[in-house]
Coordinates of C-alpha atoms (C1' of nucleotides) in Angstrom, one line a residue:
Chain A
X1 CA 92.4 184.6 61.2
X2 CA 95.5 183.5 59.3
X3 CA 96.5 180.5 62.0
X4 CA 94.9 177.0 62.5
X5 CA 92.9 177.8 66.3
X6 CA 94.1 175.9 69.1
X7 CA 90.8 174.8 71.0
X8 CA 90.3 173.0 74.5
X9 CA 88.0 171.2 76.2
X10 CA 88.6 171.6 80.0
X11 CA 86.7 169.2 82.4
X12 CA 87.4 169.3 85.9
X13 CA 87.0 165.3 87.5
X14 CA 84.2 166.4 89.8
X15 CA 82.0 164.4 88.7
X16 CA 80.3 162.0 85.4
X17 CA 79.9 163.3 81.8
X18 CA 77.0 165.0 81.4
X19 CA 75.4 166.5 78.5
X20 CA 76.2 170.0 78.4
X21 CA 80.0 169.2 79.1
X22 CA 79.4 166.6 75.9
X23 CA 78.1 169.8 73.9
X24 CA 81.2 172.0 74.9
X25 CA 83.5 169.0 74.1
X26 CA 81.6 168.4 70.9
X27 CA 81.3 172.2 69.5
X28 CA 85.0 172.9 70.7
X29 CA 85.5 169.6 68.2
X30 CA 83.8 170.9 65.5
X31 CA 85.5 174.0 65.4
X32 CA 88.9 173.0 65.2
X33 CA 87.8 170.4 62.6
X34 CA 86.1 172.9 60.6
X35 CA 89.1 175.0 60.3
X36 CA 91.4 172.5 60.5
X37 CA 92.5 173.1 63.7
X38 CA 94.0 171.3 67.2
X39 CA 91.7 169.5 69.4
X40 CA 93.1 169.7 73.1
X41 CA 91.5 167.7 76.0
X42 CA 93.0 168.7 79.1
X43 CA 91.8 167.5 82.6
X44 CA 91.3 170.7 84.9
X45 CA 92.5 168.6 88.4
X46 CA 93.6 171.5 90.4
X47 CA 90.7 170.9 93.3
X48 CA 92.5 167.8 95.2
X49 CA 89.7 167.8 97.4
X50 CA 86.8 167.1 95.2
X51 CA 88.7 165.4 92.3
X52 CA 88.6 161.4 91.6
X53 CA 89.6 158.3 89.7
X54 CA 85.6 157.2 89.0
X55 CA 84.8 161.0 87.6
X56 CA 88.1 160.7 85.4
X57 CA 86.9 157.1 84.1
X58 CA 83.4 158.7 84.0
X59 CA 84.8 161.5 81.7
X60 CA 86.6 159.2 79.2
X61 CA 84.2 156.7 79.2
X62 CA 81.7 159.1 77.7
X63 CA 84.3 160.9 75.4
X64 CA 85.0 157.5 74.1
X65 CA 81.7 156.5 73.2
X66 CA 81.5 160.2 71.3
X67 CA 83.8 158.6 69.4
X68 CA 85.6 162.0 68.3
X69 CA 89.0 162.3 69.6
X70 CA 91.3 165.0 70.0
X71 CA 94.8 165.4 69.3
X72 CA 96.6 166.2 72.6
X73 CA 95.7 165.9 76.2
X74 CA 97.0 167.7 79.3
X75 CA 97.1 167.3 83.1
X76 CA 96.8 170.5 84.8
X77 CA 97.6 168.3 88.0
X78 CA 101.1 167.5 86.4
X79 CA 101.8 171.3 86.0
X80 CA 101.7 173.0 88.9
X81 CA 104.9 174.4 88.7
X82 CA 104.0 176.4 85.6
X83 CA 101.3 177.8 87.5
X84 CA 103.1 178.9 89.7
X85 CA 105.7 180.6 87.8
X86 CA 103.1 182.6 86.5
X87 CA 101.6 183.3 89.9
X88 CA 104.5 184.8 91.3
X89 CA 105.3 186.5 88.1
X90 CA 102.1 188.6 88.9
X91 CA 103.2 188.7 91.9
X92 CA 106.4 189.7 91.0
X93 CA 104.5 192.7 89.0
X94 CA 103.3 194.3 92.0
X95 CA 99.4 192.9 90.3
X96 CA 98.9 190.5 93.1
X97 CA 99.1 190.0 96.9
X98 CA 99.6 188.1 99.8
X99 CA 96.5 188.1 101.7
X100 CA 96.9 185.9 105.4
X101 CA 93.2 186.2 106.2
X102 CA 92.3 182.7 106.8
X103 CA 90.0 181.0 104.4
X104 CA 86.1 182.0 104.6
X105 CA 83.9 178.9 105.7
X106 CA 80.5 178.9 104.2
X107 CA 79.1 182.4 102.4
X108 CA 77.8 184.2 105.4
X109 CA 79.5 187.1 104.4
X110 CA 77.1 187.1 101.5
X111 CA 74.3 189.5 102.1
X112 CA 77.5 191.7 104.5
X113 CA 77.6 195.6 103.9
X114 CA 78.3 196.7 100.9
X115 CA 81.4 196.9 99.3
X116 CA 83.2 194.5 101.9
X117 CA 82.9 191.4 99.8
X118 CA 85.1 192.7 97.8
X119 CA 88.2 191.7 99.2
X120 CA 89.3 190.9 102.5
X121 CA 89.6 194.8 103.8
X122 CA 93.4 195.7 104.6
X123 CA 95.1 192.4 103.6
X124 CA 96.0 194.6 100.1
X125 CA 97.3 197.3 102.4
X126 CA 99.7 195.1 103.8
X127 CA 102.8 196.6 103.4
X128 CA 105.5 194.6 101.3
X129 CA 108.0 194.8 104.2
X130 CA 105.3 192.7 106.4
X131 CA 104.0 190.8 104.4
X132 CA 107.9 189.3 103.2
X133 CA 108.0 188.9 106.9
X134 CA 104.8 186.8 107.5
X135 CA 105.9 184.7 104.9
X136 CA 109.4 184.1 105.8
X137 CA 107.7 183.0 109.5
X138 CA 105.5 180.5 107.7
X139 CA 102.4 181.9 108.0
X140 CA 100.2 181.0 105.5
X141 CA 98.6 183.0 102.9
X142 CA 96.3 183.0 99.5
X143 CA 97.7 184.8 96.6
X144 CA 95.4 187.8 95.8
X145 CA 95.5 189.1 92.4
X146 CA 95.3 193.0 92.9
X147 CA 92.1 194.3 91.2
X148 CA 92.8 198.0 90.1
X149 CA 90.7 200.2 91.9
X150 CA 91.2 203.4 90.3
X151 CA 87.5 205.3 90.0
X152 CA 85.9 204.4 86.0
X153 CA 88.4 201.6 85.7
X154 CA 86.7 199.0 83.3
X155 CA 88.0 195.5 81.7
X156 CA 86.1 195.1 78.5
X157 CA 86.2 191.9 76.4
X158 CA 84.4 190.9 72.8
X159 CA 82.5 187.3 72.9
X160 CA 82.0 186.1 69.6
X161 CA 78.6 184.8 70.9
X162 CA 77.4 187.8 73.7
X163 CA 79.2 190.3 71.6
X164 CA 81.2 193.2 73.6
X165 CA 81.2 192.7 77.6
X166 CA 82.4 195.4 80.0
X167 CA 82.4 195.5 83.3
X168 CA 83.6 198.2 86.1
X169 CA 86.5 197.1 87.9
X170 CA 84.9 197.8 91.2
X171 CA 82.6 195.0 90.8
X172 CA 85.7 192.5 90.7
X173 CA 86.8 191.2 93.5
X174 CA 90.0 190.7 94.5
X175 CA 90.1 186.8 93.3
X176 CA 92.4 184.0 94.6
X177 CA 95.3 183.0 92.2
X178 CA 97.3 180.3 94.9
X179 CA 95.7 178.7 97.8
X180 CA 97.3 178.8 101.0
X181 CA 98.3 175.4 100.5
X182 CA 100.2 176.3 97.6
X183 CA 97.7 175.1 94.9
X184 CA 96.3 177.0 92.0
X185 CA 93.1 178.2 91.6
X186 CA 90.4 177.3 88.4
X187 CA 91.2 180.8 87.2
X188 CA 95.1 181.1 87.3
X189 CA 95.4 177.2 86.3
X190 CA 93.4 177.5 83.4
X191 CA 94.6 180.9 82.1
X192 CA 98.1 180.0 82.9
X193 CA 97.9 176.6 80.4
X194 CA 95.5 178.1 77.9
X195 CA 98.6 180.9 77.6
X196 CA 101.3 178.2 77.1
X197 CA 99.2 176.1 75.2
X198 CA 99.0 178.8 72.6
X199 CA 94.9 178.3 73.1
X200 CA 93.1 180.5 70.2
X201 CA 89.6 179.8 71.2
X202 CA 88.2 179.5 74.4
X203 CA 84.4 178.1 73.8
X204 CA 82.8 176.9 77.4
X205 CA 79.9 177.3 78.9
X206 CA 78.0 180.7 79.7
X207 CA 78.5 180.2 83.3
X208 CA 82.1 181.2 82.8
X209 CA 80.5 184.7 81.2
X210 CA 81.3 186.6 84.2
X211 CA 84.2 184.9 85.4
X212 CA 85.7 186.1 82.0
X213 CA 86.6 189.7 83.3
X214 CA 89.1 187.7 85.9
X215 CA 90.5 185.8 83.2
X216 CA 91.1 189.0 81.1
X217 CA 92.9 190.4 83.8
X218 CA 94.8 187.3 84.0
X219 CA 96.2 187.2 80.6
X220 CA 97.1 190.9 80.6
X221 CA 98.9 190.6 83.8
X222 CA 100.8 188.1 82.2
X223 CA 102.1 189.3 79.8
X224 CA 99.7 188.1 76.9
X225 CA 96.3 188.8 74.7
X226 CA 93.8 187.2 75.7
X227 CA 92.4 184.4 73.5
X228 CA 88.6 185.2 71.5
X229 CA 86.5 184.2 74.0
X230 CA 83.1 182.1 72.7
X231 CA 80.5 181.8 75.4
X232 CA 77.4 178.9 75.0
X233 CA 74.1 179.1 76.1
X234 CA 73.8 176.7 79.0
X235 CA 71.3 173.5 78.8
X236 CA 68.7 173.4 81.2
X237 CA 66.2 170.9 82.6
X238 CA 62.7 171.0 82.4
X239 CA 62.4 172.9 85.4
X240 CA 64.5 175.6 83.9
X241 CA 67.6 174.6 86.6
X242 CA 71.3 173.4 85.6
X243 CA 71.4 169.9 84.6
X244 CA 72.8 168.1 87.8
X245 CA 72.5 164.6 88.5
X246 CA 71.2 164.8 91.5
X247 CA 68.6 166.9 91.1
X248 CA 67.8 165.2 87.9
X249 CA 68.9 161.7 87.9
X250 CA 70.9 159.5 85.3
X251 CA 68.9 160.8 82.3
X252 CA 71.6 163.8 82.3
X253 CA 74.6 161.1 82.1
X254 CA 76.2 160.8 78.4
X255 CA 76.2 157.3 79.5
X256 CA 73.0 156.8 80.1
X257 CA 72.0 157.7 76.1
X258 CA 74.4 155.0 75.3
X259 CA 73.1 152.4 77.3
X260 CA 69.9 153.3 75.8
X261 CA 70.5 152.6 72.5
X262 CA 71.4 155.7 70.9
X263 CA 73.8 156.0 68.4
X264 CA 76.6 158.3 69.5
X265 CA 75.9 160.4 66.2
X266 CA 72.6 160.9 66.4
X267 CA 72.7 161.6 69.8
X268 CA 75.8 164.5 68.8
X269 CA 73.2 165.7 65.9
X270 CA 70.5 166.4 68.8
X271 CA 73.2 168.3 71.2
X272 CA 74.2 170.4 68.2
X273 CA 70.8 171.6 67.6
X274 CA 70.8 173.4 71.4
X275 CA 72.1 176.7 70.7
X276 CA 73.4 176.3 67.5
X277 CA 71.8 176.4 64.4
X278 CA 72.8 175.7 60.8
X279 CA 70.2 179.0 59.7
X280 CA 68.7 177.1 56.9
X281 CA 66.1 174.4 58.2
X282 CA 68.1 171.4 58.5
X283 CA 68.1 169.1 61.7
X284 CA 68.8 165.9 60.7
X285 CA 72.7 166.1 60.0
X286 CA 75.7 163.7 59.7
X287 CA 78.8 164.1 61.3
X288 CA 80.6 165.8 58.3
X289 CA 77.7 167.6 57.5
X290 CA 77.6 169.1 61.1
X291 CA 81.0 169.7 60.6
X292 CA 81.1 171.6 57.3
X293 CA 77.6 173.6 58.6
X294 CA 79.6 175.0 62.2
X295 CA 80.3 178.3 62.9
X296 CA 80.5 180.6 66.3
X297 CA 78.0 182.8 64.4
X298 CA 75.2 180.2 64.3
X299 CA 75.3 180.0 68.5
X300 CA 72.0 181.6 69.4
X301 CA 72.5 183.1 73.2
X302 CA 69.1 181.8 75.2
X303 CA 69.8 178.5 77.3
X304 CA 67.8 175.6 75.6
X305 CA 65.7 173.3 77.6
X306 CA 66.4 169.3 77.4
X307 CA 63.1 168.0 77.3
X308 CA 63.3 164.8 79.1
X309 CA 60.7 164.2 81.4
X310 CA 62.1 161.5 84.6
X311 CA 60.5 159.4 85.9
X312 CA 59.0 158.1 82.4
X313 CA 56.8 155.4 81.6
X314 CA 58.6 154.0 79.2
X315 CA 62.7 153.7 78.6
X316 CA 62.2 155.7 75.7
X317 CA 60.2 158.5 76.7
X318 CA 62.3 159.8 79.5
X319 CA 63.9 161.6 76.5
X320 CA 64.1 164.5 74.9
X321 CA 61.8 163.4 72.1
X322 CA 63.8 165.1 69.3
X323 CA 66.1 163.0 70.8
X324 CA 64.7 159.8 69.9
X325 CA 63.4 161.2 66.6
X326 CA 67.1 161.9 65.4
X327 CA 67.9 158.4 66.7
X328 CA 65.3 156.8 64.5
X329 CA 66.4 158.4 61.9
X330 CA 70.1 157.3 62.0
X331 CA 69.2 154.6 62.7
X332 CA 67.1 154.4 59.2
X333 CA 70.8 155.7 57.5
X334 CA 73.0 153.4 58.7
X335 CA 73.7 150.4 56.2
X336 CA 71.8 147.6 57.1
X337 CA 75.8 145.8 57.6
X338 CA 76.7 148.2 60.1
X339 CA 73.4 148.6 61.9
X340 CA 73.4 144.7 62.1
X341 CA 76.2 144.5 63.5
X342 CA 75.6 147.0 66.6
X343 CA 72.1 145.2 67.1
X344 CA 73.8 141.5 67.4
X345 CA 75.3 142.2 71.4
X346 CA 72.7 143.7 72.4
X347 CA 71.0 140.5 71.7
X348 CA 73.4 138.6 72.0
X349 CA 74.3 140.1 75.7
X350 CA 70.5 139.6 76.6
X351 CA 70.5 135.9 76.2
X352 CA 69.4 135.2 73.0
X353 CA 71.8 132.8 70.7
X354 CA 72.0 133.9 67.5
X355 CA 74.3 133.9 64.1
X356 CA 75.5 137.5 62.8
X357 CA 73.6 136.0 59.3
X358 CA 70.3 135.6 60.7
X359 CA 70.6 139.0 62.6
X360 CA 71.4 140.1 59.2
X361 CA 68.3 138.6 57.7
X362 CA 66.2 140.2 60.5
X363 CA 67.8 143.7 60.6
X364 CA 65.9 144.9 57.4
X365 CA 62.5 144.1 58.9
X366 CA 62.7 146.1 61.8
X367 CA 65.1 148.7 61.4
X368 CA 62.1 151.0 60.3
X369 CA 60.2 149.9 63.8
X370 CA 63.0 150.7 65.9
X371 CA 63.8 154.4 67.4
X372 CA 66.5 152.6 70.2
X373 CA 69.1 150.2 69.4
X374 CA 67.6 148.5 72.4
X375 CA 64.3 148.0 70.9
X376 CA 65.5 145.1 68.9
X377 CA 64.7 143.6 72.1
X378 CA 60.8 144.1 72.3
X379 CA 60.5 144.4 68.6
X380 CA 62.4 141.0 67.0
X381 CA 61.7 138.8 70.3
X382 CA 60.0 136.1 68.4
X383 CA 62.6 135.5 65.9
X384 CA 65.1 135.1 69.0
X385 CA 62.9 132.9 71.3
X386 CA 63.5 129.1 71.4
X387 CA 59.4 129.1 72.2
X388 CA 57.1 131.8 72.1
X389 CA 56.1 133.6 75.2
X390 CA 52.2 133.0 76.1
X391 CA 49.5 135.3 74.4
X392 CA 45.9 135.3 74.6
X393 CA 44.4 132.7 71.9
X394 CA 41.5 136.0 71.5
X395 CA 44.3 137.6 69.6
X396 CA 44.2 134.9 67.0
X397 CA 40.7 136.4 65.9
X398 CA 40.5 137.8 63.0
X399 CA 38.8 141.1 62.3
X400 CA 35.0 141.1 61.8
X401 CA 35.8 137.0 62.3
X402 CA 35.4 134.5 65.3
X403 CA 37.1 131.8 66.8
X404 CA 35.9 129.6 64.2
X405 CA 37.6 131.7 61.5
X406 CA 40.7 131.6 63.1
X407 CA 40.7 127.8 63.2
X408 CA 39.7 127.9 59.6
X409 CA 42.4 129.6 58.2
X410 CA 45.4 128.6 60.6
X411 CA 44.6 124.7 59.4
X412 CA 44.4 125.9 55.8
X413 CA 47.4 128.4 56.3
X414 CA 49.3 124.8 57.9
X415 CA 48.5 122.9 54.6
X416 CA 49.6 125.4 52.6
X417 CA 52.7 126.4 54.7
X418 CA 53.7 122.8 54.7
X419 CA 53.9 123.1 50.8
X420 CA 54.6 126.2 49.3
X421 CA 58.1 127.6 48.7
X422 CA 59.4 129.7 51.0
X423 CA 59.9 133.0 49.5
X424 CA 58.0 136.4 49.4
X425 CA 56.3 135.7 46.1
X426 CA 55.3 132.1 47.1
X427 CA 54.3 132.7 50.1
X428 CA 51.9 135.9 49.3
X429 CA 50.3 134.4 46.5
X430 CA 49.4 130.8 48.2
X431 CA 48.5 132.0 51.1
X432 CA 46.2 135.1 49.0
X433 CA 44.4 132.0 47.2
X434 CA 43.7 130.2 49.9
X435 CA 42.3 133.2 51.4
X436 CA 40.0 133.7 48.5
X437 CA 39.1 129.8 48.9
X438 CA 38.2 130.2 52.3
X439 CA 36.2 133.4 51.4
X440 CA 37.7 135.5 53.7
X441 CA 39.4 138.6 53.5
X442 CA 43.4 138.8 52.8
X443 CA 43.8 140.3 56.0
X444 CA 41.6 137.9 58.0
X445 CA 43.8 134.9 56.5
X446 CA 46.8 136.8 57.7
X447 CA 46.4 138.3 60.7
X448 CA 46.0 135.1 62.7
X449 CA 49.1 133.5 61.5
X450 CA 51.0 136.4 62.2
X451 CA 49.5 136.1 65.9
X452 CA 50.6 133.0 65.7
X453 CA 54.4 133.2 64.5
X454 CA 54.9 136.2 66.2
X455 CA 52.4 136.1 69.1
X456 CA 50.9 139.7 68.7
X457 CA 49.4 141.7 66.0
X458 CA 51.9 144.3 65.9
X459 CA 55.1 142.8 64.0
X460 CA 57.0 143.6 60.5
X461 CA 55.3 142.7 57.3
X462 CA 54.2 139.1 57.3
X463 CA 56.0 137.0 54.2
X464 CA 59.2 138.2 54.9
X465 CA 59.0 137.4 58.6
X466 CA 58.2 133.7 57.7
X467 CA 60.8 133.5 54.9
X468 CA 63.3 134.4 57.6
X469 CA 61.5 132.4 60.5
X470 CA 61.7 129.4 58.4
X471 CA 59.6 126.7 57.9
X472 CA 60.2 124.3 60.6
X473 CA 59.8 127.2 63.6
X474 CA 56.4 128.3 61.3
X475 CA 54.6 124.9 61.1
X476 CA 55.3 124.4 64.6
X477 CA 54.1 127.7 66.2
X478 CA 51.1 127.5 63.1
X479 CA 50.2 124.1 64.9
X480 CA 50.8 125.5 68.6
X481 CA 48.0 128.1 67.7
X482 CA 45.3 125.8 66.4
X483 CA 45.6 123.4 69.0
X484 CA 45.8 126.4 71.5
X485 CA 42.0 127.2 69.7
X486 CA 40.9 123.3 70.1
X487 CA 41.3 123.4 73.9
Chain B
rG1 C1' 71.6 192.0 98.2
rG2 C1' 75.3 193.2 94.0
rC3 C1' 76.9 192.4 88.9
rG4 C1' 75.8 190.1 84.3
rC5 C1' 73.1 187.3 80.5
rU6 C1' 68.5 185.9 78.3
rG7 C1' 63.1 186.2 77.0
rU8 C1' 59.4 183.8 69.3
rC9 C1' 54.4 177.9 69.3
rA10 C1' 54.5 172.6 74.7
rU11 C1' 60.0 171.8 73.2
rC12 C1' 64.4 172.9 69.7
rU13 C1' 64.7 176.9 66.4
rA14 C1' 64.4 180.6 61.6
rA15 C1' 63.1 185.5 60.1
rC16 C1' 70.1 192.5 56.6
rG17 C1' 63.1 197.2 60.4
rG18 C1' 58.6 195.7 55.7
rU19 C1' 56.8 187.7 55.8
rU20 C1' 49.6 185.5 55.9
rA21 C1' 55.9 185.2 61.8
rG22 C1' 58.9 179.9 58.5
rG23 C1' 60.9 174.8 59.7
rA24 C1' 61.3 170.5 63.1
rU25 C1' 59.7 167.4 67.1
rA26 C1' 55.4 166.0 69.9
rC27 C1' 50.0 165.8 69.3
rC28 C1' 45.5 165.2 66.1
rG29 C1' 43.2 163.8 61.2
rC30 C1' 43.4 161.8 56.2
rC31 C1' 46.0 158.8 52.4
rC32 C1' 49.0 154.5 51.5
rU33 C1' 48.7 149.4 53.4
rC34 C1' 48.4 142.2 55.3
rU35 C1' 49.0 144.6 61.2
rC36 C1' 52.7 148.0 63.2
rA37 C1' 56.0 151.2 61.4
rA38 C1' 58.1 154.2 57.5
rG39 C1' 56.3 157.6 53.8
rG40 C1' 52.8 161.5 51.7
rC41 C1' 49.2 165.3 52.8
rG42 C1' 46.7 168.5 56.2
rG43 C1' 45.5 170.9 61.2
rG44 C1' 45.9 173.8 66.0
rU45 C1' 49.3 176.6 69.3
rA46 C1' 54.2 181.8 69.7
rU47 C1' 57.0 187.3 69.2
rA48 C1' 56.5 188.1 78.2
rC49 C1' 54.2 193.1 79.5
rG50 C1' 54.3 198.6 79.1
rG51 C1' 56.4 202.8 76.9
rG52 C1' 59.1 205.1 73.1
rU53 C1' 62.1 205.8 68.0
rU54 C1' 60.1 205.0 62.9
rC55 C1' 55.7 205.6 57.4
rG56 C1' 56.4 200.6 59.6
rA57 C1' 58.9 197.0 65.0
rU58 C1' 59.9 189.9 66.6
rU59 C1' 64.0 193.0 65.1
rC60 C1' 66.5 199.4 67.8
rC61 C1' 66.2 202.2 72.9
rC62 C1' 64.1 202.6 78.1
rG63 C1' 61.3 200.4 82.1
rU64 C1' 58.7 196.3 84.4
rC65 C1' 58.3 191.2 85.1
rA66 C1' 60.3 186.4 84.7
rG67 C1' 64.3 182.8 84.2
rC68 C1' 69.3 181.7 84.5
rG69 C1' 74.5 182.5 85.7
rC70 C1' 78.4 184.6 88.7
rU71 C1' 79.2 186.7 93.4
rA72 C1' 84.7 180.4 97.3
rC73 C1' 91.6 179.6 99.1
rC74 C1' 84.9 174.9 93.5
rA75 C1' 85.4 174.4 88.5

RNA sequence: GGCGCUGUCAUCUAACGGUUAGGAUACCGCCCUCUCAAGGCGGGUAUACGGGUUCGAUUCCCGUCAGCGCUACCA
């Protein structure tokens, strides 16, 4: 290919961003930026009926979170009469017809005879001479692009994914290009712009496979090549069924992940990895590195299962748990200034009062602990609280120790803590001696003042957490613990 | 019903017809260690089934089965 491609990505405002529309958007993305090409968004609004604002806001809200871009963006909505010019130039042609059948409710003819579904039978046969008349009296009709029916007629196309497609005109129907209210159809909106748009590269969604054929015979009637087609394996739930929100609830939204606390690149390095593959055994992958690795050939042609399981027990396991993996690590990549900074509102948003410098002294100690930006919530609570939440004062025990231990070394731990400098160093090597002077063992001198500072057993390492804690807030939940013992 | 696409561990995937069928996640175990993580090491689980073609099929062909998609004046 000698020219920069020209790729889209299409949505129709029918409903929120899901995933899989996030994946088409995404590889369509890294296919023009690979080569250097034109990113196009363009809203597919040609279903007046089913279209709206809160799917439009839907769709950008998620695109925006991406955080991607694209260098120009259509209406098809704003268009029409482009769409129409190419309609009748079919028309025009003698490649398409008006058909005055009125508008099939439902699919009962479905499972009809044979052959019928075709087309409506005799509204091709219409003869020019009538059907001019019919029109000029108002009646109202659908344009009918005129599917050759010639015996071993074929349209063939080459998908860069599904390789070469053929299939026998006969199993075409004769396919709508105008409504009867005058309005274009999906298939002669969208071929109509990706022609004037000079589109290179059509990459969608595998259930456009078969609607391909249509399209071919679109372009060709009017008057161009057909773009490469690219076809992508769909994503499925783990009932094997298109995602849908209904079926499937919110886990399926684009913003649902963000809410979550997934980072918008690790959560665009876990879509990549369904149905495309880098060949060598990378997974975890940066944005450029994504970028540099894509290429049509790599798209593997089975649909992939999301693995999220809804309802979940926990926020986090609801998904996919690659999903979360590939979060925790980005998480563990991003500098400790930017990661900072997209913990503090979260916090900040939850209640908590807090200075961008201590979430800066806190980020370090948990960013290893944390798989959702949302965790910081459960896994930093005690440096947040004004007063620590209730815990049992059985935690305080030490292993292989007793009550009487724990009293021990928290009045110890208080003398020393009331002295010692506090830093790392300091800190481990008082609070080591006085361990040794108690005769107990390092862990049972530190395990009950970490219950106590950060009221449970499970925290980050134990000096930094008081350095950053501080010795007034330590002293005073130290205290709190012994006398919680005394009672 | 018709047409089409697809079928490798639980899941995502790799393997120019020749590999002990590889990697990752998840799970389990060990190590490290002040707890939890992180990290290191190790473990189990897969070519849907049946026929061909071939010296040799995960790989090519046919059939069966299964899943999915399309079959609208939706996209």
């Amino acid at each position: 290919m000698t020219s920069k491609p020209r790729v889209r990505f299409a949505p129709s405002p029918t409903g929120f961003l899901h995933m899989g529309s996030a994946r088409t958007f995404i590889f369509n993305w890294l296919y023009a930026r690979h080569h250097g090409g034109t990113m196009i968004l363009r809203l597919d609004d040609t279903d007046v009926g089913r279209n709206t604002q809160a799917s439009v806001d839907s769709i950008f809200e998620g695109l925006k979170w991406l955080n991607l871009g694209w260098d120009e963006e259509y209406k098809q909505s704003e268009r029409l009469d482009l769409h129409r010019k190419i309609a009748w130039s079919i028309f025009e042609k003698g490649l398409a017809y008006r058909d005055f059948t009125p508008a099939h409710t439902g699919d009962a003819e479905k499972s009809g005879a044979q052959g019928t579904w075709l087309f409506n039978p005799g509204a091709r046969e219409v003869s020019s001479a009538e059907s001019d008349r019919r029109a000029a009296a108002g009646e109202p009709f659908a344009l009918r692009f005129r599917v050759p029916r010639e015996a071993g007629q074929s349209v063939r196309f080459n998908d860069a994914v599904y390789g070469e497609q053929i299939k026998a005109a006969n199993d075409i129907e004769d396919f709508a290009l105008l409504r009867s209210d005058g309005m274009p159809t999906y298939h002669l909106a969208s071929c109509a712009d990706d022609t004037d748009l000079k589109i290179s590269h059509i990459i969608r969604g595998q259930d456009h496979l078969s609607n391909t054929f249509k399209h071919v015979l679109i372009f060709e009637a009017a008057g161009g090549a057909p773009p490469q087609f690219a076809h992508l394996p769909l994503l499925v739930a783990p009932d094997g069924t298109k995602l849908s929100k209904r079926r499937h609830g919110p886990v399926v939204s684009v913003t649902t992940y963000r809410d979550a606390g997934f980072l918008p690149a690790a959560f665009i390095n876990f879509l990549c990895l369904l149905g495309w593959s880098p060949k060598d055994d990378r997974e975890n992958m940066s944005l450029q590195e994504l970028t540099d690795a894509f290429s049509l050939e790599g798209i593997n042609r089975s649909n992939a299962v999301v693995n999220f399981k809804e309802p979940a027990a926990t926020p986090e396991d609801r998904f996919d748990p690659k999903a979360v993996w590939l979060n925790a690590e980005h998480i563990r990549a991003l500098p400790i200034e930017e990661l900072s900074a997209r913990l503090l509102p979260i916090v900040q948003s939850a209640g908590f009062k807090i200075t961008p410098e201590k979430m800066l002294r806190i980020t370090p100690l948990i960013r290893e602990r944390i798989k959702l930006l949302r965790d910081v919530l459960t896994a930093a609570d005690f440096f947040f609280a004004e007063k620590l939440a209730a815990y049992d004062s059985a935690e305080l025990i030490p292993q292989k120790g007793d009550m009487a231990m724990a009293l021990k070394v928290l009045s110890l731990a208080r003398d020393v803590l009331a002295n010692v400098e506090f830093k790392h160093d300091p800190l481990d090597q008082s609070l080591r001696a006085a361990a040794a002077e108690l005769g107990v063992k390092a862990g049972q001198m530190f395990q009950p003042i970490r219950v106590a500072v950060c009221g449970r057993k499970n925290a980050p390492p134990l000096f930094e957490t008081l350095e950053v804690l501080g010795r007034e807030t330590v002293l005073e939940r130290v205290e709190r613990a012994a006398r919680l013992i005394s009672q």
